[in-house]
Short mmCIF file of C-alpha atoms and ligand atoms in Angstrom, two decimals:
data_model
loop_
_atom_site.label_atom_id
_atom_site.label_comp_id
_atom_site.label_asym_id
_atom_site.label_seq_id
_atom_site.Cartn_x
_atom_site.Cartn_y
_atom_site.Cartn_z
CA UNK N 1 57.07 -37.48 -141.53
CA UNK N 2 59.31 -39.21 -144.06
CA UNK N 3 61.10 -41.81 -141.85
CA UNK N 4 63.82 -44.82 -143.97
CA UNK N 5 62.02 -48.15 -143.35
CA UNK N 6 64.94 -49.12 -141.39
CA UNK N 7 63.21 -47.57 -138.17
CA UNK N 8 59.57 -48.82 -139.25
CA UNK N 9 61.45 -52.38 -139.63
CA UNK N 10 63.10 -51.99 -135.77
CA UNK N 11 59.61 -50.93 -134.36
CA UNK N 12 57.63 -54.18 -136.49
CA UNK N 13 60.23 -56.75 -136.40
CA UNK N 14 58.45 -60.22 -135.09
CA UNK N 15 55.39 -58.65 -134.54
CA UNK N 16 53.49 -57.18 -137.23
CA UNK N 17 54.65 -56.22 -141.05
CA UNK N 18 54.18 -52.83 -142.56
CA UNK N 19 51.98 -51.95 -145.54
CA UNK N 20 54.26 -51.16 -148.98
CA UNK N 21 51.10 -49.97 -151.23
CA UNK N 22 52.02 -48.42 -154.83
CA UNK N 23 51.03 -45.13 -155.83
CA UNK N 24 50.28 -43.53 -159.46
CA UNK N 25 48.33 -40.69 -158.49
CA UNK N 26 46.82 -37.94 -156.63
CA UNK N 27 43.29 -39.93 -155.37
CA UNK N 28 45.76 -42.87 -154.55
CA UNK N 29 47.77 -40.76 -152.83
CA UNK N 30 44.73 -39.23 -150.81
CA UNK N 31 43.54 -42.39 -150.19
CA UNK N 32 46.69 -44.12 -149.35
CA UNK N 33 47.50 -41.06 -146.70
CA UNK N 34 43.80 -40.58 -144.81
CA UNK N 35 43.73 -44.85 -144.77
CA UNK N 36 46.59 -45.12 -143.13
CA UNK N 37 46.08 -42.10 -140.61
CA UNK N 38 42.34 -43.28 -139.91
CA UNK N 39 44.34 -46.86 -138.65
CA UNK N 40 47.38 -44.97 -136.48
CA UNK N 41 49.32 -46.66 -138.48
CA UNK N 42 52.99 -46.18 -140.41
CA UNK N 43 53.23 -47.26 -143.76
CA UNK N 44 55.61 -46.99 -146.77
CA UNK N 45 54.66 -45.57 -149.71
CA UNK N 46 56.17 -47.42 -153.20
CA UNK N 47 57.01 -45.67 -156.54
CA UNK N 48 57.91 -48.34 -159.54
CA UNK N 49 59.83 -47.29 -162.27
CA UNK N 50 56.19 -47.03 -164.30
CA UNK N 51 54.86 -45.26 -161.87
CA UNK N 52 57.97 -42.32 -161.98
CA UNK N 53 57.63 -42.17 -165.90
CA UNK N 54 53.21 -42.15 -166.23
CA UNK N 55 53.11 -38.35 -165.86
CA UNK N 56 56.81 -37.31 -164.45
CA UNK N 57 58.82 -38.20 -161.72
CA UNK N 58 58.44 -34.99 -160.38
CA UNK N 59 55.00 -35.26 -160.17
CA UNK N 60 54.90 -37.85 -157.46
CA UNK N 61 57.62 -36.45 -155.59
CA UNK N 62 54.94 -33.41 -155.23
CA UNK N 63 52.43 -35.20 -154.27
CA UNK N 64 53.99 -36.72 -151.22
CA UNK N 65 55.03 -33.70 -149.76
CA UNK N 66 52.26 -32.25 -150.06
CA UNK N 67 50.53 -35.00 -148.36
CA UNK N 68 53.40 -34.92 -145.61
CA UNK N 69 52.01 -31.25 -144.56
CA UNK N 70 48.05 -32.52 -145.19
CA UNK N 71 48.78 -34.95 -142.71
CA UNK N 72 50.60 -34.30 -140.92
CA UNK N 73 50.16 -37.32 -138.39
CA UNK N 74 51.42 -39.60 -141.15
CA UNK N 75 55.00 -41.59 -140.68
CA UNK N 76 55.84 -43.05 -143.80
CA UNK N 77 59.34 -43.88 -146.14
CA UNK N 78 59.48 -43.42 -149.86
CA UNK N 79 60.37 -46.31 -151.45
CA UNK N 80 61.97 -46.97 -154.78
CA UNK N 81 59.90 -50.59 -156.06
CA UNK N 82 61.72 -52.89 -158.35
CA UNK N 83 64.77 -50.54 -159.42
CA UNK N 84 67.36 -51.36 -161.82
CA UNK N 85 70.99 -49.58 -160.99
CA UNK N 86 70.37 -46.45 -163.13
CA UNK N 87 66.33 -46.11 -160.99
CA UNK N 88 68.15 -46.56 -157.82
CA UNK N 89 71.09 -44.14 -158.29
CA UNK N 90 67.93 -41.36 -159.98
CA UNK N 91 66.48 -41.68 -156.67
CA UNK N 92 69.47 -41.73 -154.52
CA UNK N 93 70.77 -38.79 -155.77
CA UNK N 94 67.07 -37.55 -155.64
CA UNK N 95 67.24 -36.68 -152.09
CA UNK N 96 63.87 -37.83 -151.84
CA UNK N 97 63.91 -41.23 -151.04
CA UNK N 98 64.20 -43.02 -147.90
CA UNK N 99 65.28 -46.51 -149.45
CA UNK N 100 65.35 -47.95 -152.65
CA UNK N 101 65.00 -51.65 -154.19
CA UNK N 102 67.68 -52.75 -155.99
CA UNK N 103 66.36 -55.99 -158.31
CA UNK N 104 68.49 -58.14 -159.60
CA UNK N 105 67.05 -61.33 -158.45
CA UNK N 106 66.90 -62.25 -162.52
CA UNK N 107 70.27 -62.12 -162.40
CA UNK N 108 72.63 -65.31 -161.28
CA UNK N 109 73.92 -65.37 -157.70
CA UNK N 110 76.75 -63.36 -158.07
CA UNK N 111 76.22 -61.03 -160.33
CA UNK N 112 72.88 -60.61 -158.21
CA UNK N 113 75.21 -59.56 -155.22
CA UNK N 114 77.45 -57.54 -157.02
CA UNK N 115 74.99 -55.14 -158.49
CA UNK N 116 73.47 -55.15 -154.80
CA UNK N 117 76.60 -54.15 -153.97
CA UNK N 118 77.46 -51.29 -155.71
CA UNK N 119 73.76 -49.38 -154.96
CA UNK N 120 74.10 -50.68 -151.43
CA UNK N 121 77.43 -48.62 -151.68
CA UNK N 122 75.81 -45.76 -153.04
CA UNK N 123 72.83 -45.87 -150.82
CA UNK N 124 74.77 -45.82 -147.97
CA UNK N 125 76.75 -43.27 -148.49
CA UNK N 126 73.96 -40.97 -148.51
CA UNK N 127 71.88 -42.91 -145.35
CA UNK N 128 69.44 -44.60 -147.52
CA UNK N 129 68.79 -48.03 -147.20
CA UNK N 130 68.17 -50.68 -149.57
CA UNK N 131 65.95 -53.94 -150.56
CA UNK N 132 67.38 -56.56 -152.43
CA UNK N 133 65.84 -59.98 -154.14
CA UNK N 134 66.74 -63.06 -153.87
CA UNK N 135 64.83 -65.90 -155.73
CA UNK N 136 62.07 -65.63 -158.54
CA UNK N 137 58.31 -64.66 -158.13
CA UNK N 138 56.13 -66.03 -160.69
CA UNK N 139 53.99 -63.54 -162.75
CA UNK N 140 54.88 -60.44 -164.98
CA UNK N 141 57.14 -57.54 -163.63
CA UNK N 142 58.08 -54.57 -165.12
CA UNK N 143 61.16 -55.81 -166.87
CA UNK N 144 61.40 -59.33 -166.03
CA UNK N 145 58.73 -61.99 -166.95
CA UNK N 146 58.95 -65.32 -165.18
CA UNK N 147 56.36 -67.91 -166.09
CA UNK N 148 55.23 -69.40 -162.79
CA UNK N 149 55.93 -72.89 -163.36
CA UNK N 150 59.32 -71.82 -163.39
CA UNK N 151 59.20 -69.49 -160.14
CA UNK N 152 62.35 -69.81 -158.42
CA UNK N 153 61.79 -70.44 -154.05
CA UNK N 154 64.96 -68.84 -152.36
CA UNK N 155 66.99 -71.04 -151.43
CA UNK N 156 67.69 -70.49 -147.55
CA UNK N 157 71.19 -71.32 -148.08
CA UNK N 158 72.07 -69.19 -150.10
CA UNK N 159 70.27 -66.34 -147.91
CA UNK N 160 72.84 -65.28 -145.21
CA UNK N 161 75.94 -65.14 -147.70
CA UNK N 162 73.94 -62.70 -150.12
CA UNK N 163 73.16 -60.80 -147.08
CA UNK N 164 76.33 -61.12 -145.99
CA UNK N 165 78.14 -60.03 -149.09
CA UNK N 166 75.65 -57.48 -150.80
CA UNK N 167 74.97 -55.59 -147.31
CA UNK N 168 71.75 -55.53 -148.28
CA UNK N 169 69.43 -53.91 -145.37
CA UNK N 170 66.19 -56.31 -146.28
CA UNK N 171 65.98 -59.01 -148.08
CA UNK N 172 62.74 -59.54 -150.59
CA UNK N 173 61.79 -63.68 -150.57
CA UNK N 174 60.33 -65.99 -152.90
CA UNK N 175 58.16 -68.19 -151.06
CA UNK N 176 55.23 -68.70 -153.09
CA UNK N 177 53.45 -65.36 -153.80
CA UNK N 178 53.64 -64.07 -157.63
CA UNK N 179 52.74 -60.29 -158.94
CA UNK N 180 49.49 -59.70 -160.29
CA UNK N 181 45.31 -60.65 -159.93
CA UNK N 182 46.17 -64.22 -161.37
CA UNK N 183 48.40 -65.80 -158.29
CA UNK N 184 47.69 -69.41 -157.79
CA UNK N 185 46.14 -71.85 -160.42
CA UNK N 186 45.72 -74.77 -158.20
CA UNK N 187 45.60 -74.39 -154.32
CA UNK N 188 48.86 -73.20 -153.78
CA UNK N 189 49.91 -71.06 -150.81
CA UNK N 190 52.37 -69.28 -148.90
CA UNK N 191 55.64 -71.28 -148.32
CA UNK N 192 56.06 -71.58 -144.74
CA UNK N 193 58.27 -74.01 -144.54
CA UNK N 194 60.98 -71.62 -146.37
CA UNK N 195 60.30 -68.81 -144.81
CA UNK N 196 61.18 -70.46 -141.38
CA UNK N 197 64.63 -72.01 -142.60
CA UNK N 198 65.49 -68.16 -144.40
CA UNK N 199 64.77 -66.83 -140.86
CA UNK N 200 66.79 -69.43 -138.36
CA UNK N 201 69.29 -67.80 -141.61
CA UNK N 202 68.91 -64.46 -140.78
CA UNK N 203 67.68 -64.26 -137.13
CA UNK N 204 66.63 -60.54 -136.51
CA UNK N 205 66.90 -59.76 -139.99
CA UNK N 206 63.97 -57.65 -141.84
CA UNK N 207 62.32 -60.03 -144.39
CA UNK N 208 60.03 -58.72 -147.67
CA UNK N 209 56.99 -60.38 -148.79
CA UNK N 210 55.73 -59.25 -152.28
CA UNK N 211 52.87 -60.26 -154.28
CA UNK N 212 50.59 -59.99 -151.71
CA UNK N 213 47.57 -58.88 -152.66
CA UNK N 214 44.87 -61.07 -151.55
CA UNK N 215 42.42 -60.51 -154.72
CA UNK N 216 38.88 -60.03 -152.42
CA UNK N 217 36.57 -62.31 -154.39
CA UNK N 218 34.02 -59.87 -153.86
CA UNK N 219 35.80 -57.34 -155.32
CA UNK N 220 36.73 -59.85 -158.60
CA UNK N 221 32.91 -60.38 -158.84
CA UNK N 222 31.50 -56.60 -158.72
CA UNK N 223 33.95 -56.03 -161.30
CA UNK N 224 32.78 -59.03 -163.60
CA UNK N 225 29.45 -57.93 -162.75
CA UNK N 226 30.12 -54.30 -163.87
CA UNK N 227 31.78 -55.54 -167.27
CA UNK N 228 35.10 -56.20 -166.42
CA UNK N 229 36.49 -60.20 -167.53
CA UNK N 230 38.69 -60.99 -164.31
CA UNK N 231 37.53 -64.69 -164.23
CA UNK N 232 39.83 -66.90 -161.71
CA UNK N 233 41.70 -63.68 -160.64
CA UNK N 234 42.95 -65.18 -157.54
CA UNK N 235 45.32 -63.57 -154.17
CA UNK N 236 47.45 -64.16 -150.83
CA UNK N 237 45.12 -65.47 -147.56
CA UNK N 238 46.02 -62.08 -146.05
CA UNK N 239 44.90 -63.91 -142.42
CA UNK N 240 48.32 -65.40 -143.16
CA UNK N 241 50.14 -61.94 -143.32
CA UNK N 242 50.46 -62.66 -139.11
CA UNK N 243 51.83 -65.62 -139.63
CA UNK N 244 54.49 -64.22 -141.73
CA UNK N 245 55.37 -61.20 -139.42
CA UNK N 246 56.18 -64.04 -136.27
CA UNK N 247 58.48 -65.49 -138.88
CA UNK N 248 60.96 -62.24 -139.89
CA UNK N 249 58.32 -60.94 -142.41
CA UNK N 250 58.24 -56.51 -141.83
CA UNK N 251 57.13 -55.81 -144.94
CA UNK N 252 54.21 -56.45 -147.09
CA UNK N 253 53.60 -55.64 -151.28
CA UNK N 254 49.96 -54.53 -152.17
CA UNK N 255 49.11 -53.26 -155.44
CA UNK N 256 47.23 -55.03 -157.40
CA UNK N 257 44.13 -54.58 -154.67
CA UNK N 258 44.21 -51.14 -155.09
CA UNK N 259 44.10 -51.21 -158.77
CA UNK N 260 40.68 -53.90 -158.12
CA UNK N 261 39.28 -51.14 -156.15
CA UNK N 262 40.22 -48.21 -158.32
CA UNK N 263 38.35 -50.36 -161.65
CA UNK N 264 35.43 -52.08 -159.11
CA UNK N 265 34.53 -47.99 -158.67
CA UNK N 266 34.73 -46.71 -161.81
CA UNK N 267 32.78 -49.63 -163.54
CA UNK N 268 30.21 -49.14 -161.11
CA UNK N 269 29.84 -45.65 -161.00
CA UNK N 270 29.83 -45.55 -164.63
CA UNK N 271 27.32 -48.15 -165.68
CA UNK N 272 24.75 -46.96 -162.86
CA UNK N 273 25.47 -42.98 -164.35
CA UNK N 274 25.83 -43.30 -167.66
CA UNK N 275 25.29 -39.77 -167.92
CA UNK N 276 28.09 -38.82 -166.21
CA UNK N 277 30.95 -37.21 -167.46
CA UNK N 278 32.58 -35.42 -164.60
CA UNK N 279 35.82 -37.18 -163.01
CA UNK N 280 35.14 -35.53 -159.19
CA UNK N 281 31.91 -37.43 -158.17
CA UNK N 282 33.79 -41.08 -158.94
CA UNK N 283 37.38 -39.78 -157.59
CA UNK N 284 35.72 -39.21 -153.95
CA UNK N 285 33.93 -42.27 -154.33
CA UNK N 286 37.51 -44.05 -155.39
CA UNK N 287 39.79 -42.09 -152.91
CA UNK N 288 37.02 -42.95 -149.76
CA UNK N 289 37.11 -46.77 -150.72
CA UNK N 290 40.64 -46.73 -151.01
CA UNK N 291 41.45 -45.47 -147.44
CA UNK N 292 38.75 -47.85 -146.05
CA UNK N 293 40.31 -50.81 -147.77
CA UNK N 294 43.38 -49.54 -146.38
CA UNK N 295 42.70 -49.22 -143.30
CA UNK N 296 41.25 -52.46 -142.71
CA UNK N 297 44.65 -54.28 -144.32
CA UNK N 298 46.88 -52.43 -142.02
CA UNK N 299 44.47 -54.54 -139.82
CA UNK N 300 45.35 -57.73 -141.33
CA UNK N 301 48.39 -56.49 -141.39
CA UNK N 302 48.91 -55.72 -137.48
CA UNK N 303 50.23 -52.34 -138.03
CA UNK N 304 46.84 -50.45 -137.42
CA UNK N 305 47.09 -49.09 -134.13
CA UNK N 306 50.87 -49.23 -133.94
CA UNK N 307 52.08 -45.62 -135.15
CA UNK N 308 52.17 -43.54 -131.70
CA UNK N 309 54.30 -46.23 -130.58
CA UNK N 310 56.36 -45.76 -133.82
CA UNK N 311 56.67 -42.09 -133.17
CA UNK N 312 57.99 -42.64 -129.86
CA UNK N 313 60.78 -45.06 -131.54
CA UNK N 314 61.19 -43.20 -134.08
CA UNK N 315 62.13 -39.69 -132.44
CA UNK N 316 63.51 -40.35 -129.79
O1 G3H H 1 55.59 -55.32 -158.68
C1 G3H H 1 55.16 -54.47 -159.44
C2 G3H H 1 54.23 -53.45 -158.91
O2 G3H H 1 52.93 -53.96 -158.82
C3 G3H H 1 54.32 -52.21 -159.74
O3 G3H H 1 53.67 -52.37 -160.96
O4 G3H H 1 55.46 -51.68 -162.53
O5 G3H H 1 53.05 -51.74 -163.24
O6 G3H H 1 53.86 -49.97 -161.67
P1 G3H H 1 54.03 -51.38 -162.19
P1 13P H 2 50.69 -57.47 -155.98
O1 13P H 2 50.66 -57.57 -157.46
O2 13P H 2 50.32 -58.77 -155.34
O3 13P H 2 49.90 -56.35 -155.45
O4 13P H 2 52.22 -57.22 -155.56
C1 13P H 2 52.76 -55.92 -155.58
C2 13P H 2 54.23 -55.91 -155.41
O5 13P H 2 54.87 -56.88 -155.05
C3 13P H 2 54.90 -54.63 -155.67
O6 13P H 2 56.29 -54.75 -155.59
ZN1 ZN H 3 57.03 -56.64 -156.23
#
């Protein structure tokens, strides 16, 4: 059941933070769907602009509903990631999306809330709701590369009057995390100290963590071992995703863990059966660890456990 994070956000708010894992694919989509049903919980599925344009837009729309009716105990919104204006309006118009990200956080303040703005306009009009960004992650995004000595923190002043003025319906915060296997090159960590000023901000008000994978060192390693050259690739303490809910955090980025997994399989498969050439063996293999490693994030998480709750709040 496609559901607009709004509702997940209501059910989570001060207790536990939703999943937002990125899709490409048709054995990340399989994965994504049996891990979360496995862990009873809801999750919200996140389509970047790459992701609409690697085979067609179409494609993934597909997918998803046809994973709506293969499981059907699945609650879930569709999520536009990291949309410019023209992405957000394609997918507000598309009918198919539940909410949409609106990123302008390269942008300065103002101009920042006046694009917001205008797609929050848009958005609403047709009952979708919409993320917005305000301050810089380090690391490379899909159109915006910020080198992360020059990461901007949001500034918790400035956090209520974007609300405020954009109408955004969740706000995405800088408070430490970058995108990307290479997060922290000292010991840095999560920014608690900013989260709980943007929150005595914006009491109530549904916060956005992203950057989050946490980069399993095990994981780094079997792929190193397997051929790959991750060296230092480095994540988020996901035992401080809890943390993060108490303080206004409902949702949660991961992406770059599931493309570890995804490469940790395939380099293993394919060293230890070098005589393999058929993509069906590997893709169970892939789509079986993905919806473990799912599942036990949603634990990290808090949300495992949480979605016949949901679907009491949810339709009623
Ligand atoms: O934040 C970016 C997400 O990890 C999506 O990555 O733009 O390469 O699909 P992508
Ligand atoms: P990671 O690169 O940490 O997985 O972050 C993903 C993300 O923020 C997607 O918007
Ligand atoms: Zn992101």
């Amino acid at each position: 059941m496609i559901v607009t994070t709004k509702k997940l956000f209501k059910a989570a708010y001060g207790k536990y933070a939703i999943g937002a894992y990125n899709i490409n694919n048709l054995e990340q989509a399989m994965g994504l769907f049996k891990g979360n049903v496995d862990s009873k919980a809801p999750f919200i599925i996140q389509i970047s602009k790459g992701a609409r344009s690697y085979t067609h837009k179409k494609m993934l729309e597909g997918l998803i509903k046809s994973a709506d009716e293969v499981f059907p105990d699945a609650i879930f919104a569709v999520h536009l990631d990291h949309g410019d204006e023209e992405a957000c309006y394609d997918c507000i118009n598309s009918g198919f999306y539940s909410s949409v990200m609106i990123d302008a956080s390269h942008e300065s303040f103002d101009k920042n809330i006046e694009i917001t703005r205008r797609v929050v306009d848009a958005a609403h009009a047709k009952g979708i709701v919409v993320e917005a960004e305000l301050g810089q992650l380090g690391g490379v995004e899909e159109h915006v590369s910020v080198d992360e000595a020059n990461a901007k923190l949001t500034d918790p002043r400035q956090a209520r009057e974007f609300v405020e003025r954009s109408g955004c319906d969740s706000l995405a915060v800088a408070i430490g995390t970058s995108h990307g296997a290479f997060k922290f090159s000292g010991s840095q960590g999560l920014h608690f100290e900013v989260l709980t000023d943007i929150q005595k901000e914006l009491p109530g008000f549904p916060l956005v963590m992203h950057g989050s994978s946490s980069v399993p060192q095990e994981e780094v390693a079997r792929i190193n071992a397997a051929g790959g050259t991750l060296a230092g690739a480095k994540g988020v303490d996901d035992n401080q995703f809890a943390k993060a809910a108490v303080l206004g955090v409902t949702k949660i980025n991961i992406d770059t863990d599931g493309r570890l997994v995804w490469t940790r399989v395939h380099r293993e498969y394919f060293r230890d059966n070098p005589e393999q050439f058929d993509l069906r063996p590997v893709g169970k293999i892939f789509m079986a660890e993905y919806a473990k490693f799912i599942a036990d994030k949603n634990v990290k998480l808090g949300s495992a456990g949480t979605l016949d709750d949901v679907r009491k709040n949810v339709t009623a």
